[in-house]
Coordinates of C-alpha atoms in Angstrom, one line a residue:
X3 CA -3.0 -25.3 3.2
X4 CA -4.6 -26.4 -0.2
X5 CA -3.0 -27.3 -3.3
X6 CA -4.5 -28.7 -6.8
X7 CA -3.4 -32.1 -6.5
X8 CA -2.8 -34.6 -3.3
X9 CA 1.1 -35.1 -4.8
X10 CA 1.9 -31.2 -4.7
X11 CA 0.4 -31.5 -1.3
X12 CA 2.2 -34.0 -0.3
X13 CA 5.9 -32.0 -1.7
X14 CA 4.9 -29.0 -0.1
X15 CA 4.9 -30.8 3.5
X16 CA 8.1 -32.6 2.5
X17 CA 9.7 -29.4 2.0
X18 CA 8.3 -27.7 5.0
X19 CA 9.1 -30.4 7.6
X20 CA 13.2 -30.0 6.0
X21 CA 12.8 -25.9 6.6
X22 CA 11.5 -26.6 9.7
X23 CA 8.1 -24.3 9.2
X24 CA 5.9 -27.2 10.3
X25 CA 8.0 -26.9 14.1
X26 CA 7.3 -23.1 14.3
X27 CA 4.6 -22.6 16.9
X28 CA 1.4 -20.7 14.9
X29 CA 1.8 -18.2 18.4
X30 CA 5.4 -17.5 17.0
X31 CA 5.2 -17.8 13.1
X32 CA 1.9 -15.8 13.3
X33 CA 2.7 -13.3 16.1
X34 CA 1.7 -10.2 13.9
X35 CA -1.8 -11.6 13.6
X36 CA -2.4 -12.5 17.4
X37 CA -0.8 -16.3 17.1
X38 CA -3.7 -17.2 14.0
X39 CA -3.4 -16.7 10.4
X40 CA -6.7 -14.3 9.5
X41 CA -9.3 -16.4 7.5
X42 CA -9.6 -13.9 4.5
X43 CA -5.7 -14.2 4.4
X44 CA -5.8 -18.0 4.3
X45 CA -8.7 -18.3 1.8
X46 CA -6.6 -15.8 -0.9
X47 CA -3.1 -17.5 -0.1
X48 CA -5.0 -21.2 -1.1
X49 CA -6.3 -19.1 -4.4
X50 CA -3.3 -18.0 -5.6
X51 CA -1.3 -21.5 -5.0
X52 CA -3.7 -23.1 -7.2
X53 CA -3.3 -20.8 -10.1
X54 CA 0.2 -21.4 -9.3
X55 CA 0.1 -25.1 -9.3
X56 CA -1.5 -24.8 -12.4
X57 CA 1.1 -23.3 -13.9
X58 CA 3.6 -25.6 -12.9
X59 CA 1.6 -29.0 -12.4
X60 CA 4.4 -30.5 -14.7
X61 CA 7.7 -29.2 -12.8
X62 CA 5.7 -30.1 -9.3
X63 CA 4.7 -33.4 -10.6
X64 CA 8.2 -34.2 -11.5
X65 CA 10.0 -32.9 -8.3
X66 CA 7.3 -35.2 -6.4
X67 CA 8.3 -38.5 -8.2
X68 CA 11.8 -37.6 -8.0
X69 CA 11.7 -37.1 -3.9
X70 CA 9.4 -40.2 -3.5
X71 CA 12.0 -41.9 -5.4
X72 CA 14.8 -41.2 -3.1
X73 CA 16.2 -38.9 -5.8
X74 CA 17.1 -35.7 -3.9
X75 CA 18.2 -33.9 -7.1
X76 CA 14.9 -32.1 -8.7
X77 CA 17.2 -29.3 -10.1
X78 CA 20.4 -28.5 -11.7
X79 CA 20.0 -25.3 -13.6
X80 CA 16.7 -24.0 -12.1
X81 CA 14.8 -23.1 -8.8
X82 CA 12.8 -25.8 -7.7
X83 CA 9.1 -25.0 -8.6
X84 CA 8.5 -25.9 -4.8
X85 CA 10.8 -23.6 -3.2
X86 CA 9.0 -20.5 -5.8
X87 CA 5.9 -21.8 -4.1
X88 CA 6.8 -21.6 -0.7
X89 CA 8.2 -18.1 -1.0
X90 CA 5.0 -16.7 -2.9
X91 CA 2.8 -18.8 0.5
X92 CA 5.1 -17.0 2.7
X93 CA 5.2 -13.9 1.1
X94 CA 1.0 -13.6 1.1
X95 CA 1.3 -15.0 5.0
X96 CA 2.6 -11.5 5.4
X97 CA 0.2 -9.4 3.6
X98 CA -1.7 -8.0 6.7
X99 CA -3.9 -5.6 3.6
X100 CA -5.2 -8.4 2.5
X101 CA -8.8 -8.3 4.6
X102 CA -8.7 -4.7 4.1
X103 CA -9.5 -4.6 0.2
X104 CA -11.6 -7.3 -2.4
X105 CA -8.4 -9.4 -3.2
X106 CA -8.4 -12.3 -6.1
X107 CA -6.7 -14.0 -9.0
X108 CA -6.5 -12.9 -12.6
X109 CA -6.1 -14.0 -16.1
X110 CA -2.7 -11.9 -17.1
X111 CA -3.5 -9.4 -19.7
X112 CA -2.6 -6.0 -20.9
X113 CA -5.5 -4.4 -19.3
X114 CA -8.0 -6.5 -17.1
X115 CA -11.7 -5.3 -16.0
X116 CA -12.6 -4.3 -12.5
X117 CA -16.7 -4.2 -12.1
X118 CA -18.7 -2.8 -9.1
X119 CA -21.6 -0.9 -8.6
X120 CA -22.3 2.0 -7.2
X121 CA -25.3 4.2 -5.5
X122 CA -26.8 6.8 -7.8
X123 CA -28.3 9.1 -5.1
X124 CA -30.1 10.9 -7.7
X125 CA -32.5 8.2 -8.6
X126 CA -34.7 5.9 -6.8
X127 CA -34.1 5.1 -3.2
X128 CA -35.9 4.0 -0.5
X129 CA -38.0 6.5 0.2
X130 CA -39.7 5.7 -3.6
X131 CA -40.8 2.4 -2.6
X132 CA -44.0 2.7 -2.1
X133 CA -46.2 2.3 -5.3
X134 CA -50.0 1.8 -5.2
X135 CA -51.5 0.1 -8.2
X136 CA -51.4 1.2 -11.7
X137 CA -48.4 3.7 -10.8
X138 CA -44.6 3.5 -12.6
X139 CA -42.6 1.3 -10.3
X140 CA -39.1 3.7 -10.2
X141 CA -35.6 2.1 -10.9
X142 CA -33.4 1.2 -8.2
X143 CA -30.6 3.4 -7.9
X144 CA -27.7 1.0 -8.2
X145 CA -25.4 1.3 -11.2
X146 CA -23.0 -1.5 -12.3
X147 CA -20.5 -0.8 -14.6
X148 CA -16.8 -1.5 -15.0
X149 CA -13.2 -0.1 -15.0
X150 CA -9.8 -0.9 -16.4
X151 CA -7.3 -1.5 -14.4
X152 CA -3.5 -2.2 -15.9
X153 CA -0.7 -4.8 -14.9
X154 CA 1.9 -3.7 -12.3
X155 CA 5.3 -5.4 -12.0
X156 CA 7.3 -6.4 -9.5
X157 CA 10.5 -8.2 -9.9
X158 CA 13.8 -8.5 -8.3
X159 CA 17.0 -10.0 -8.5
X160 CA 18.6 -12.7 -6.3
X161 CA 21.9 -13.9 -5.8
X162 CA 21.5 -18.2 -4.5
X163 CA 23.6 -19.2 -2.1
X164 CA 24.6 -23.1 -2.6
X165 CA 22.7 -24.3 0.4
X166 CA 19.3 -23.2 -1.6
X167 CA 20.7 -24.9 -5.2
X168 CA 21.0 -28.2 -3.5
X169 CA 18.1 -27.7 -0.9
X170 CA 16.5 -30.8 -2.2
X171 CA 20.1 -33.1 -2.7
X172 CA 21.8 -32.6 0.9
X173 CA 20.7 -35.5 3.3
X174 CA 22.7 -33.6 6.3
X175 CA 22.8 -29.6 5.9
X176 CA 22.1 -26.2 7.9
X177 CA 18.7 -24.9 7.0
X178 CA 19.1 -21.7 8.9
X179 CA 20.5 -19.9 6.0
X180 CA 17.9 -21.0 4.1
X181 CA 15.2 -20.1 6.1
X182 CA 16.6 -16.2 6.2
X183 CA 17.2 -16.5 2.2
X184 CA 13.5 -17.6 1.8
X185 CA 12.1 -15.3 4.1
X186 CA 14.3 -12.2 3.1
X187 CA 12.5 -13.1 -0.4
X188 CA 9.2 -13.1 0.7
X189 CA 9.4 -10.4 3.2
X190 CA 10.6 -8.2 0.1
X191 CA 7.4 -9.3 -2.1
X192 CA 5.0 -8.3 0.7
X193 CA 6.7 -5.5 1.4
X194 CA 5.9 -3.7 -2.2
X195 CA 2.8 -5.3 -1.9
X196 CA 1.7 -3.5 1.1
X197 CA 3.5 -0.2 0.2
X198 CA 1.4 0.0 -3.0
X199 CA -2.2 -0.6 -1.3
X200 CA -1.4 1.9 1.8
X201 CA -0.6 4.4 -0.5
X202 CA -3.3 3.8 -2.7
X203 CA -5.9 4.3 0.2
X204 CA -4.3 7.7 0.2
X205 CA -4.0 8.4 -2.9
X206 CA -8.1 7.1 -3.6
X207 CA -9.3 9.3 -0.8
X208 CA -7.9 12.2 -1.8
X209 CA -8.9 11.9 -5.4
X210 CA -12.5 12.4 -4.6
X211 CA -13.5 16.1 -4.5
X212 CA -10.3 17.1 -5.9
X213 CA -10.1 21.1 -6.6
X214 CA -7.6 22.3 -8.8
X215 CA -5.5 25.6 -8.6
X216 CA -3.8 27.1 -11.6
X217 CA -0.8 29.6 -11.1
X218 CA -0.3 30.3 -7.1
X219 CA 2.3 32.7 -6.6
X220 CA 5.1 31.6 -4.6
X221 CA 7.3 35.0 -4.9
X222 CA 5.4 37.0 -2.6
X223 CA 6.7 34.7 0.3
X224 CA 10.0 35.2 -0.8
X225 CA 12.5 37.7 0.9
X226 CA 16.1 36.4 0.1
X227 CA 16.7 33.9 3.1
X228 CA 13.4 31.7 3.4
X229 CA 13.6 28.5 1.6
X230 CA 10.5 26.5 2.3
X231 CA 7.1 28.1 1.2
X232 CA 3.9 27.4 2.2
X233 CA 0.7 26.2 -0.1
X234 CA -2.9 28.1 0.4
X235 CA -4.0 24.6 0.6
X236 CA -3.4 21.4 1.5
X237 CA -2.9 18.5 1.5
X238 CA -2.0 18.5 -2.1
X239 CA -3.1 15.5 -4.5
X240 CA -0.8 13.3 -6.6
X241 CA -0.4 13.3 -9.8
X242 CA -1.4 9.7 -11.1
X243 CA 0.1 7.9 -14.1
X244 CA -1.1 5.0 -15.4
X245 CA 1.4 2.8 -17.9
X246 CA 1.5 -0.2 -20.0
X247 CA 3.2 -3.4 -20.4
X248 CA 6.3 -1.7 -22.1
X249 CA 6.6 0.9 -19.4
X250 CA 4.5 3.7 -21.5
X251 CA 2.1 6.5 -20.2
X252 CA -1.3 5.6 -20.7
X253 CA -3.7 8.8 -21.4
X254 CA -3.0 11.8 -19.4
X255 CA -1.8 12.6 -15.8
X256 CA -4.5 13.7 -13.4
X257 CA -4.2 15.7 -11.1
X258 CA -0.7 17.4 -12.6
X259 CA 1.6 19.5 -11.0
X260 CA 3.4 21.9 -13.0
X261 CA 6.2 24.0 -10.9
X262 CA 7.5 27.5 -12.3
X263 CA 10.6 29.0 -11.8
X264 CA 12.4 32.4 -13.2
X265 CA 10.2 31.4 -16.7
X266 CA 11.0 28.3 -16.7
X267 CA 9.5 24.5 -15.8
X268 CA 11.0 22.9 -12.5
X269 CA 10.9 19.0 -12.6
X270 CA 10.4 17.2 -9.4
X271 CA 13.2 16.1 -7.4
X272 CA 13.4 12.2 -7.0
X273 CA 16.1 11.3 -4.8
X274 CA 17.8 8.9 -7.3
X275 CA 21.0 11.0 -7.7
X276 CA 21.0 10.5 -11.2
X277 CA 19.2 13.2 -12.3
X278 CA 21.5 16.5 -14.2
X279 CA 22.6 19.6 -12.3
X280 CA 19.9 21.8 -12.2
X281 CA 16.5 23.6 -10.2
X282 CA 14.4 20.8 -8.4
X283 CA 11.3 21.2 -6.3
X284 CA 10.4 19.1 -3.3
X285 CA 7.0 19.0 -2.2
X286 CA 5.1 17.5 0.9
X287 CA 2.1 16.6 0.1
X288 CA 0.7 16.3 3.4
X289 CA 1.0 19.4 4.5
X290 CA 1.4 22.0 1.8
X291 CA 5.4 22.7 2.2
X292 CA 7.5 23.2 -1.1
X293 CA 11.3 24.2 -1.6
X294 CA 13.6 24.1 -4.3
X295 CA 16.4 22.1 -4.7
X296 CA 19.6 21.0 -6.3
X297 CA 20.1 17.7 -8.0
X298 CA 21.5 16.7 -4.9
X299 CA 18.4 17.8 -3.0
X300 CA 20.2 20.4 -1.4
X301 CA 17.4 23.5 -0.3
X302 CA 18.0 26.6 -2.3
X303 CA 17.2 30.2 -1.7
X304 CA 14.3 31.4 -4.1
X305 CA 15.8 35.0 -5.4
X306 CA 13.7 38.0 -4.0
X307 CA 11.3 39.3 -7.1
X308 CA 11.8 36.0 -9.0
X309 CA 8.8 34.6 -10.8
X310 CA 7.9 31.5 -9.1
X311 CA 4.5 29.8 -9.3
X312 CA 2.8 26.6 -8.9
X313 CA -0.2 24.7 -10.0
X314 CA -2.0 21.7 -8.3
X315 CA -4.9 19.9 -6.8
X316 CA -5.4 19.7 -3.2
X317 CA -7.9 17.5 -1.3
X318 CA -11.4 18.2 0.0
X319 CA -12.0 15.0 1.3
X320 CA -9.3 15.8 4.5
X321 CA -10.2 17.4 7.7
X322 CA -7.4 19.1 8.6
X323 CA -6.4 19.0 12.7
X324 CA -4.1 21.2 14.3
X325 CA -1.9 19.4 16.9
X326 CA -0.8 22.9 18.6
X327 CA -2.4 22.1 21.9
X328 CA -4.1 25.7 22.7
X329 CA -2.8 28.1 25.6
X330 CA -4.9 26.8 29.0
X331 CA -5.8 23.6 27.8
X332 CA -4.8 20.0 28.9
X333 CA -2.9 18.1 26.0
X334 CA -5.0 14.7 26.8
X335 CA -8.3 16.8 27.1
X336 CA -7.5 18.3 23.5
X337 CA -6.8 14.8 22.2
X338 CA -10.4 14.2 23.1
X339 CA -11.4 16.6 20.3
X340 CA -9.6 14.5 17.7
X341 CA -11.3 11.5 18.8
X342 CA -14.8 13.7 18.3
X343 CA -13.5 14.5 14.7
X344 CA -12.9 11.1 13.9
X345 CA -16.4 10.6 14.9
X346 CA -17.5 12.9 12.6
X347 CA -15.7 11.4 9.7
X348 CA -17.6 7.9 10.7
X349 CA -21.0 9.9 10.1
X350 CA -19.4 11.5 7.0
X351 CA -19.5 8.1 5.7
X352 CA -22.1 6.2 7.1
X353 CA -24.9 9.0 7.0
X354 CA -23.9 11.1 3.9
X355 CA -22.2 8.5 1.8
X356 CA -24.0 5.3 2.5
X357 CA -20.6 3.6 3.2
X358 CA -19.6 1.3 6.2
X359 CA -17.2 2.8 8.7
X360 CA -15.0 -0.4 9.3
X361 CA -11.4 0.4 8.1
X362 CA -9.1 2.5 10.3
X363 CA -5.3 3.5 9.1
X364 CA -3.0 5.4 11.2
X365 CA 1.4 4.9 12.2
X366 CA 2.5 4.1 15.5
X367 CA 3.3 7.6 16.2
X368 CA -0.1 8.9 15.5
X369 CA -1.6 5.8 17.3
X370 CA 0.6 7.1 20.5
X371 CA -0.3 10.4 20.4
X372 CA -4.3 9.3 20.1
X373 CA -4.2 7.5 22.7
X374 CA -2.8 10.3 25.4
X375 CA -6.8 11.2 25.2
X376 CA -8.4 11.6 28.0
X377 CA -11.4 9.3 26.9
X378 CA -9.4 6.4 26.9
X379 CA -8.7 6.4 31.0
X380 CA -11.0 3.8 32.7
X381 CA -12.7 7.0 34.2
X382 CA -13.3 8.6 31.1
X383 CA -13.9 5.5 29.1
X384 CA -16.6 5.7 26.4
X385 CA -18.4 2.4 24.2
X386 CA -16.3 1.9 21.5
X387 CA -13.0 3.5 21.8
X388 CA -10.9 1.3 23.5
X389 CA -6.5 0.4 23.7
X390 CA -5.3 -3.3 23.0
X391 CA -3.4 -5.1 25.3
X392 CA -0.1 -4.0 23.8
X393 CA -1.1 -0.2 24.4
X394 CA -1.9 0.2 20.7
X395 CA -5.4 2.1 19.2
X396 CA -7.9 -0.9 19.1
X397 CA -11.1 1.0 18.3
X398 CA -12.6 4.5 17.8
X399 CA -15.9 4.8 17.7
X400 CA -16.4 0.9 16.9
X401 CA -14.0 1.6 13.8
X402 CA -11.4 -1.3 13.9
X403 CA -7.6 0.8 13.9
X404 CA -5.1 -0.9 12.2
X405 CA -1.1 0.3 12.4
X406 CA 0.7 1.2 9.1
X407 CA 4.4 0.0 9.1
X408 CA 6.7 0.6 6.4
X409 CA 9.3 3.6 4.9
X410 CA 8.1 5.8 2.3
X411 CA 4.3 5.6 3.2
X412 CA 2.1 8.2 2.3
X413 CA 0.6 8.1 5.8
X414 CA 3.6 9.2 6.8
X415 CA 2.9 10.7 11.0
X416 CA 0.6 13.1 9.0
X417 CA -2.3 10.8 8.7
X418 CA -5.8 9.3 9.4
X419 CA -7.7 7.4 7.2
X420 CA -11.4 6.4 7.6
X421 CA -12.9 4.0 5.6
X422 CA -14.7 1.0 4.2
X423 CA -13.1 -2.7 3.7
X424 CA -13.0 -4.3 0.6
X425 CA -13.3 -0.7 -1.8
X426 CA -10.0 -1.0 -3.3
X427 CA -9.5 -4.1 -5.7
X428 CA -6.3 -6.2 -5.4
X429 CA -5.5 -8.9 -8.3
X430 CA -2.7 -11.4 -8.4
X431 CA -2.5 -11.9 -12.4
X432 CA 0.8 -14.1 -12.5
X433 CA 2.1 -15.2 -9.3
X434 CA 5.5 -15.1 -8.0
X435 CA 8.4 -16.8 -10.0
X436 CA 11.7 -17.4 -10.7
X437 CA 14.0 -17.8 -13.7
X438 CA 16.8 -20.3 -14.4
X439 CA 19.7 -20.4 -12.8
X440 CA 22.7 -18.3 -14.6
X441 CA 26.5 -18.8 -13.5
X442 CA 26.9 -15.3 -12.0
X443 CA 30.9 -13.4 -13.4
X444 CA 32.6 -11.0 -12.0
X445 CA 33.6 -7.9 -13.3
X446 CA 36.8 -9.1 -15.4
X447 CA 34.4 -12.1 -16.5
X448 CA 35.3 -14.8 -14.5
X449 CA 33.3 -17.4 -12.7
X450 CA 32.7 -16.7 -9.5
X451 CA 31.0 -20.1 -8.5
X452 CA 27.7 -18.5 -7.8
X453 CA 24.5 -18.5 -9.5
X454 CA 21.6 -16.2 -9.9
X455 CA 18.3 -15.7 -11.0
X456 CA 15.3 -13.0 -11.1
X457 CA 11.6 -13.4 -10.5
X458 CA 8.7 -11.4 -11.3
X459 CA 4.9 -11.2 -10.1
X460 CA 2.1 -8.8 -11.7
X461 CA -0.9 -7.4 -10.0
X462 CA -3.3 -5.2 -10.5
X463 CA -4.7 -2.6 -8.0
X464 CA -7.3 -0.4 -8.8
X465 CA -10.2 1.4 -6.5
X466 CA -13.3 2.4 -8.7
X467 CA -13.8 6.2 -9.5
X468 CA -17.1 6.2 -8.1
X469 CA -16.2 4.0 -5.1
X470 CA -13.4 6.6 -3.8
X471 CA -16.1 8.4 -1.4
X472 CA -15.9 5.4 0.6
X473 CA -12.3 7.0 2.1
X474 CA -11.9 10.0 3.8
X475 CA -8.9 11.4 6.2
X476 CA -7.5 13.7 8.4
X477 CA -4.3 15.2 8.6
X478 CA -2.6 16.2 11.0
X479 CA -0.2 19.4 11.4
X480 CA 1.1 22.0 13.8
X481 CA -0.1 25.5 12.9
X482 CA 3.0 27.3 14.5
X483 CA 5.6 25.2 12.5
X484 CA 3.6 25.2 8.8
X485 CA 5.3 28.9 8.0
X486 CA 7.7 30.1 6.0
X487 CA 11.1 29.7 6.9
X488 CA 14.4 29.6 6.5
X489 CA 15.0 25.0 6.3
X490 CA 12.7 22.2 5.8

């Protein structure tokens, strides 16, 4: 663990030994990475403590002397600086993204600038190098340029219970609760954090090669009692919005959807219940499947003969495999021909892209159902595709698996992502921290003896237009169930 100065060191341990984190085994508090915090992990976490004690170095400084001094009291009215720092440690401990993308620190700004480079296939390469003398040496065909890439917030609420407030006063006191309020906090920060980078692989890879379609008619698959209708393609893109500080739109959506109904827009349903009565439609983007809906997200029954159209972008970049294991064949032996696509995805990459085939994304489900293949048995066992001790996907085709873990993913049980490490950019621009202490009132305005406080953090995350070739997928669906019918 690193910090700026020897004293903020020094606090940090003090605070630690109290909490009881320096008694916790590295096997126990680092079971989710094999019993060893990762390096990459480590090497960020240290980054962003020093941009945080630099922020702080005053508040730290003082809550040092004050300890050393027998003074347990470091805080009245605020959070101790110490106790922000140990949730923001903890809460990057559990980032397992973090050695999947190029993560660093920041200056906060209103817009920041990502560069890379990027292979232009279309000029020089290394088939051009030899030149005899007195020819025109050719340019390399590397381009470097830069992006911009926009602040995202993240901040929540807490409500302090008075065992944190006077964490640094009580000589005799029950840390447990503690402990669970500091690692509900951080377990909430990394569990944004990781939500927005799995989604973003998605949402990268299918970006690239993105065709759009303008007016599909949706009425023809109507016939008075079907509900959910079916997309000529999939899976469908995202729209993606980009927004400023104050929360507005920056430039146009790309890839929009715009939903028609009877003559007239349909909005998107979005689960928040606040939305007025009305025509919804719910889409899944995975696999193509669209119904309309209430505000309540109730399914409705398109009317026979009603107009009813939609326009969109769906993915290229997505080999689409159907799970329907054919009549005559062994379910483990047809798994064997998903592991052969996957393989075929690595070349996509490696041979056509010029990209490194080391990232692998897939859920638990998927990771199950992969490894009922028949390669995987010790009789059928090939180099390279191999289980973990714990049963789980290790490696396919030397490509390092990872699980995804988390509601509302993307991935959903629908998909397989290929890729390389360290494409998508991840920046901390103001670490994780927490506002004064306010007596919290109840709802006649009364004291209620508590106290609470908010904190924020902004990142950035961004993956370069031109890098987004470096991800491709494949998703997975059931040919006999993706039809029209009657409920979702």
């Amino acid at each position: 663990m690193d910090a700026l100065y020897p004293e903020i060191r020094r606090l940090q341990e003090n605070i630690d030994r109290r909490l009881g984190y320096l008694s916790i085994p590295d096997a126990k508090r680092f079971a989710q990475y094999g019993g060893s915090l990762p390096a990459p992990i480590r090497k960020f976490t240290d980054e962003v403590l020093i941009r945080f004690d630099a922020d702080h170095t005053p508040r730290l400084m003082h809550e040092s002397k004050m300890l050393s001094a027998g003074d347990g009291s470091v805080a009245d009215v605020s959070v101790p600086a110490v106790w922000e720092r140990t949730v923001l440690r903890e809460a990057l401990y559990r980032m397992e993204f973090l050695p999947l993308v190029d993560a660093g620190t920041d200056a906060f700004a209103s817009s920041i600038s990502i560069a890379y480079s990027h292979r232009d296939t279309t000029a020089a390469g290394r088939t051009d190098t030899r030149v005899y003398e007195g020819q025109e040496i050719p340019r390399a065909g590397v381009v470097q340029t830069s992006e911009l890439a926009y602040p995202i917030p993240q901040k929540i609420a807490f409500e302090l219970s008075d065992e944190l407030r006077h964490l640094a006063t009580a000589r005799s006191i029950d840390y447990d609760p503690v402990v669970e309020n500091m690692n509900n906090s951080a377990r909430i920060i990394a569990e944004d954090s990781h939500h927005l980078v799995m989604n973003e692989f998605i949402h990268a890879s299918d970006e690239y090669g993105a065709v759009p379609i303008v007016g599909e008619d949706l009425e023809l698959q109507a016939d008075g009692a079907k509900r959910v209708f079916i997309l000529d393609h999939f899976p469908v893109v995202r729209p993606r919005k980009t927004y400023d500080l104050q929360g507005a739109q920056i430039g146009s959506t790309k890839n929009p959807i715009t939903v028609t109904y009877n003559g007239g827009a349909v909005a998107e349903w979005d689960g928040t219940g606040e939305q007025v009565p009305g025509i919804y439609y719910v889409l899944n983007y995975n696999l193509g499947e669209i119904y309309l809906s209430d505000e309540a997200g109730e399914p409705l029954i398109p009317a026979d003969g009603t107009a009813y159209a939609i326009s969109y972008s769906y993915a290229t970049n997505a080999y689409a495999f159907d799970t329907d294991t054919p009549v005559g064949t062994d379910p483990d032996e047809y798994m064997d021909t998903l592991l052969y696509r996957l393989a075929l995805r690595k070349g996509l990459l490696e041979d056509t892209r010029y990209y490194r085939a080391d990232l692998g994304l897939m859920s638990g489900t998927v990771a199950t159902m992969v490894g009922q293949a028949k390669k995987f048995g010790a009789n059928f066992k090939v180099p390279g595709t191999d289980l973990t001790v714990d049963g789980s996907i290790g490696r396919i085709k030397d490509i390092p698996f990872t699980k995804t873990a988390g509601p509302g993913l993307w991935f959903g049980d629908q998909r397989i992502l290929v890729g390389q490490r360290g494409t998508t950019r991840f920046r901390v621009l103001k670490p994780w921290q927490v506002t004064s202490l306010i007596n919290q009132k109840g709802p006649n305005g009364r004291f209620t003896g508590k106290k609470e406080a908010y904190g924020d953090q902004w990142i950035a995350l961004h993956t370069p237009s031109q890098l987004k070739a470096a991800y491709t997928t494949i998703v997975l669906y059931s040919a006999s169930s993706r039809v029209a019918r009657a409920n979702p």
